[in-house]
């Protein structure tokens, strides 16, 4: 019996995935309309500027019950007005599905918001591990001067509800005040 070679690699220092069947998606400034408070500042930036990049591995079809998805996200450093570059943020479409994040490089903040719009924030720093409970929206923010990368693992039937956040937002934002991140 042969011992098979792994077909998938995760680089522990950079978080990058390699191998067959790795998917990639990007979010450019043009894709983030309605996400930041200062729409004029967003519209004034180069629209093809990369805000974040995601690599993912889906070993089963999206929506399959019982599987797990794996990915990484790199948020580039930058601001729209005084608000740091961040992900769109989402609830899971199946709201009772949780998720893990872990920070690989850079300095970030994880924003959580429950269904009552109570928002709280956790520092993300290399090695920090974060559990997202069910029914809690999550958004990540790069508050440093270098790319911030984190890993993610979530159920294959979780799905994404982006609409709620796009229309209602989080009840707090991360902005730079006197050179430091502040939750307002
Ligand atoms: C998926 C997981 C991440 C995000 C990624 C981008 O459940 O939470 O892979 O998709 O960080 O964020 P967003 O909010 O644009 O999907
Ligand atoms: Zn998620």
Coordinates of C-alpha atoms and ligand atoms in Angstrom, one line a residue:
X1 CA 0.0 0.0 0.0
X2 CA 1.4 3.5 -0.9
X3 CA 1.5 6.4 1.3
X4 CA 0.1 9.2 -0.8
X5 CA 1.7 12.7 -1.1
X6 CA -0.4 15.6 0.2
X7 CA -2.0 17.5 -2.6
X8 CA -2.5 20.7 -0.6
X9 CA -0.1 22.9 1.3
X10 CA -0.5 25.6 3.9
X11 CA 2.5 27.8 4.5
X12 CA 2.7 28.3 8.2
X13 CA 4.5 31.6 8.0
X14 CA 2.5 33.3 5.3
X15 CA -0.8 31.5 5.4
X16 CA -0.7 31.0 1.6
X17 CA -2.4 27.9 0.2
X18 CA -1.0 26.0 -2.7
X19 CA -2.0 22.9 -4.7
X20 CA -4.8 22.1 -7.1
X21 CA -8.3 23.4 -6.7
X22 CA -7.4 26.5 -4.7
X23 CA -9.9 29.3 -5.5
X24 CA -9.1 33.0 -5.3
X25 CA -11.2 36.1 -5.0
X26 CA -10.4 39.7 -4.6
X27 CA -12.2 42.8 -3.3
X28 CA -11.1 46.0 -4.9
X29 CA -12.2 49.5 -3.9
X30 CA -14.8 49.4 -6.7
X31 CA -16.4 46.3 -5.1
X32 CA -16.8 48.0 -1.7
X33 CA -19.4 50.6 -2.5
X34 CA -21.7 51.2 0.5
X35 CA -19.3 49.5 3.0
X36 CA -17.3 52.5 4.3
X37 CA -18.8 55.6 6.0
X38 CA -17.2 58.1 3.6
X39 CA -18.5 57.2 0.2
X40 CA -16.9 60.3 -1.4
X41 CA -13.5 59.2 -0.1
X42 CA -14.1 55.7 -1.5
X43 CA -15.1 57.0 -4.9
X44 CA -12.0 59.2 -5.0
X45 CA -9.6 56.3 -4.6
X46 CA -8.3 54.3 -7.6
X47 CA -11.2 51.9 -8.2
X48 CA -8.9 49.0 -9.1
X49 CA -6.9 49.3 -5.8
X50 CA -6.9 45.9 -4.0
X51 CA -8.4 46.0 -0.5
X52 CA -8.3 42.3 0.2
X53 CA -7.6 38.9 -1.3
X54 CA -9.0 35.5 -0.4
X55 CA -7.8 32.0 -1.1
X56 CA -10.1 29.2 -0.4
X57 CA -10.4 25.4 -0.6
X58 CA -13.8 23.9 -1.0
X59 CA -13.4 20.1 -0.8
X60 CA -17.2 19.6 -1.2
X61 CA -19.9 21.7 -3.0
X62 CA -21.1 24.8 -1.3
X63 CA -24.2 24.0 0.7
X64 CA -23.1 20.5 1.6
X65 CA -24.0 19.6 5.1
X66 CA -21.2 18.2 7.3
X67 CA -18.1 19.4 5.4
X68 CA -15.6 22.1 6.2
X69 CA -14.2 25.0 4.1
X70 CA -10.7 26.5 4.7
X71 CA -9.3 29.7 3.5
X72 CA -7.1 32.8 4.1
X73 CA -7.7 36.5 3.8
X74 CA -5.1 39.2 3.3
X75 CA -6.3 42.7 3.9
X76 CA -3.9 45.4 2.5
X77 CA -3.0 48.4 4.6
X78 CA -5.0 51.5 3.7
X79 CA -7.9 53.8 4.7
X80 CA -11.0 55.2 3.1
X81 CA -11.1 58.6 4.8
X82 CA -10.2 57.8 8.4
X83 CA -11.6 54.3 8.2
X84 CA -9.2 51.3 7.9
X85 CA -9.5 48.8 5.0
X86 CA -11.8 46.0 6.1
X87 CA -13.8 43.1 4.7
X88 CA -17.5 43.5 3.7
X89 CA -18.5 41.4 6.7
X90 CA -21.4 39.0 6.9
X91 CA -23.7 36.8 8.9
X92 CA -23.8 33.2 7.8
X93 CA -26.9 32.5 5.6
X94 CA -27.5 29.5 7.9
X95 CA -27.3 31.7 11.0
X96 CA -26.5 28.9 13.4
X97 CA -23.1 28.1 11.9
X98 CA -19.9 29.2 13.6
X99 CA -16.4 29.8 12.3
X100 CA -12.8 30.0 13.4
X101 CA -10.3 32.7 12.4
X102 CA -6.6 32.8 13.4
X103 CA -4.2 35.6 12.8
X104 CA -1.0 34.8 10.8
X105 CA 0.6 38.1 10.1
X106 CA 0.0 41.8 10.6
X107 CA -2.1 43.7 13.1
X108 CA -5.9 43.6 12.9
X109 CA -9.2 43.9 14.7
X110 CA -12.1 41.5 14.5
X111 CA -15.5 43.1 14.8
X112 CA -18.4 41.0 16.0
X113 CA -22.0 42.0 15.9
X114 CA -25.0 40.0 17.3
X115 CA -28.6 40.2 16.0
X116 CA -29.4 42.9 18.6
X117 CA -26.7 45.0 16.9
X118 CA -24.4 44.8 19.9
X119 CA -20.9 45.1 18.5
X120 CA -17.6 44.2 20.2
X121 CA -14.0 44.0 18.9
X122 CA -11.0 41.8 19.5
X123 CA -7.4 42.5 18.6
X124 CA -5.9 40.2 16.0
X125 CA -2.1 39.6 16.3
X126 CA 0.0 36.7 14.9
X127 CA -1.1 33.5 16.7
X128 CA -4.4 34.8 18.1
X129 CA -7.3 32.4 17.7
X130 CA -10.9 33.6 17.3
X131 CA -14.1 31.7 17.6
X132 CA -17.2 33.3 15.9
X133 CA -20.3 32.0 17.6
X134 CA -23.5 31.3 15.6
X135 CA -25.7 34.3 14.8
X136 CA -22.9 36.7 15.0
X137 CA -21.7 38.8 12.1
X138 CA -18.0 39.1 11.6
X139 CA -15.8 41.7 9.8
X140 CA -12.0 42.0 9.9
X141 CA -10.0 45.2 9.8
X142 CA -6.3 45.9 9.0
X143 CA -5.1 48.5 11.5
X144 CA -1.4 48.2 10.7
X145 CA 1.0 49.4 8.0
X146 CA 1.6 46.0 6.5
X147 CA -0.7 43.3 5.0
X148 CA -2.7 41.5 7.6
X149 CA -3.4 37.8 6.9
X150 CA -5.6 35.4 8.8
X151 CA -6.8 31.8 8.3
X152 CA -10.5 30.7 8.4
X153 CA -12.4 27.5 8.8
X154 CA -16.2 27.3 8.4
X155 CA -18.9 24.8 7.7
X156 CA -19.6 24.1 4.1
X157 CA -23.3 24.8 4.5
X158 CA -22.9 28.1 6.3
X159 CA -23.2 30.4 3.2
X160 CA -23.0 34.2 3.4
X161 CA -25.6 36.8 4.1
X162 CA -23.9 40.1 2.9
X163 CA -27.2 42.0 2.4
X164 CA -27.9 42.6 6.1
X165 CA -24.5 44.3 6.6
X166 CA -24.6 46.1 3.3
X167 CA -28.0 47.7 4.2
X168 CA -27.7 48.0 8.0
X169 CA -24.0 48.1 8.6
X170 CA -22.2 47.3 11.9
X171 CA -23.1 49.5 14.8
X172 CA -19.5 50.6 15.3
X173 CA -16.6 51.4 12.9
X174 CA -12.8 51.3 13.3
X175 CA -11.2 54.7 12.5
X176 CA -7.8 56.2 13.0
X177 CA -7.8 58.9 15.8
X178 CA -4.5 60.6 16.6
X179 CA -2.6 57.8 14.8
X180 CA -4.3 55.0 16.7
X181 CA -7.3 52.7 16.0
X182 CA -10.5 53.8 17.8
X183 CA -13.9 52.1 17.8
X184 CA -16.6 54.7 17.2
Ligands
LIG1 C1 -16.0 32.9 5.1 C2 -14.9 33.6 5.9 C3 -13.9 34.4 5.1 C4 -14.4 35.7 4.5 C5 -13.3 36.6 4.0 C6 -13.7 37.9 3.3 O1 -17.1 32.5 5.9 O2 -15.5 34.4 6.9 O3 -13.2 33.6 4.2 O4 -15.2 35.4 3.4 O5 -12.5 37.0 5.1 O6 -14.7 38.5 4.1 P1 -16.2 38.8 3.5 O7 -16.9 39.4 4.6 O8 -16.0 39.7 2.3 O9 -16.7 37.5 3.0
LIG2 ZN1 -18.0 33.8 8.0

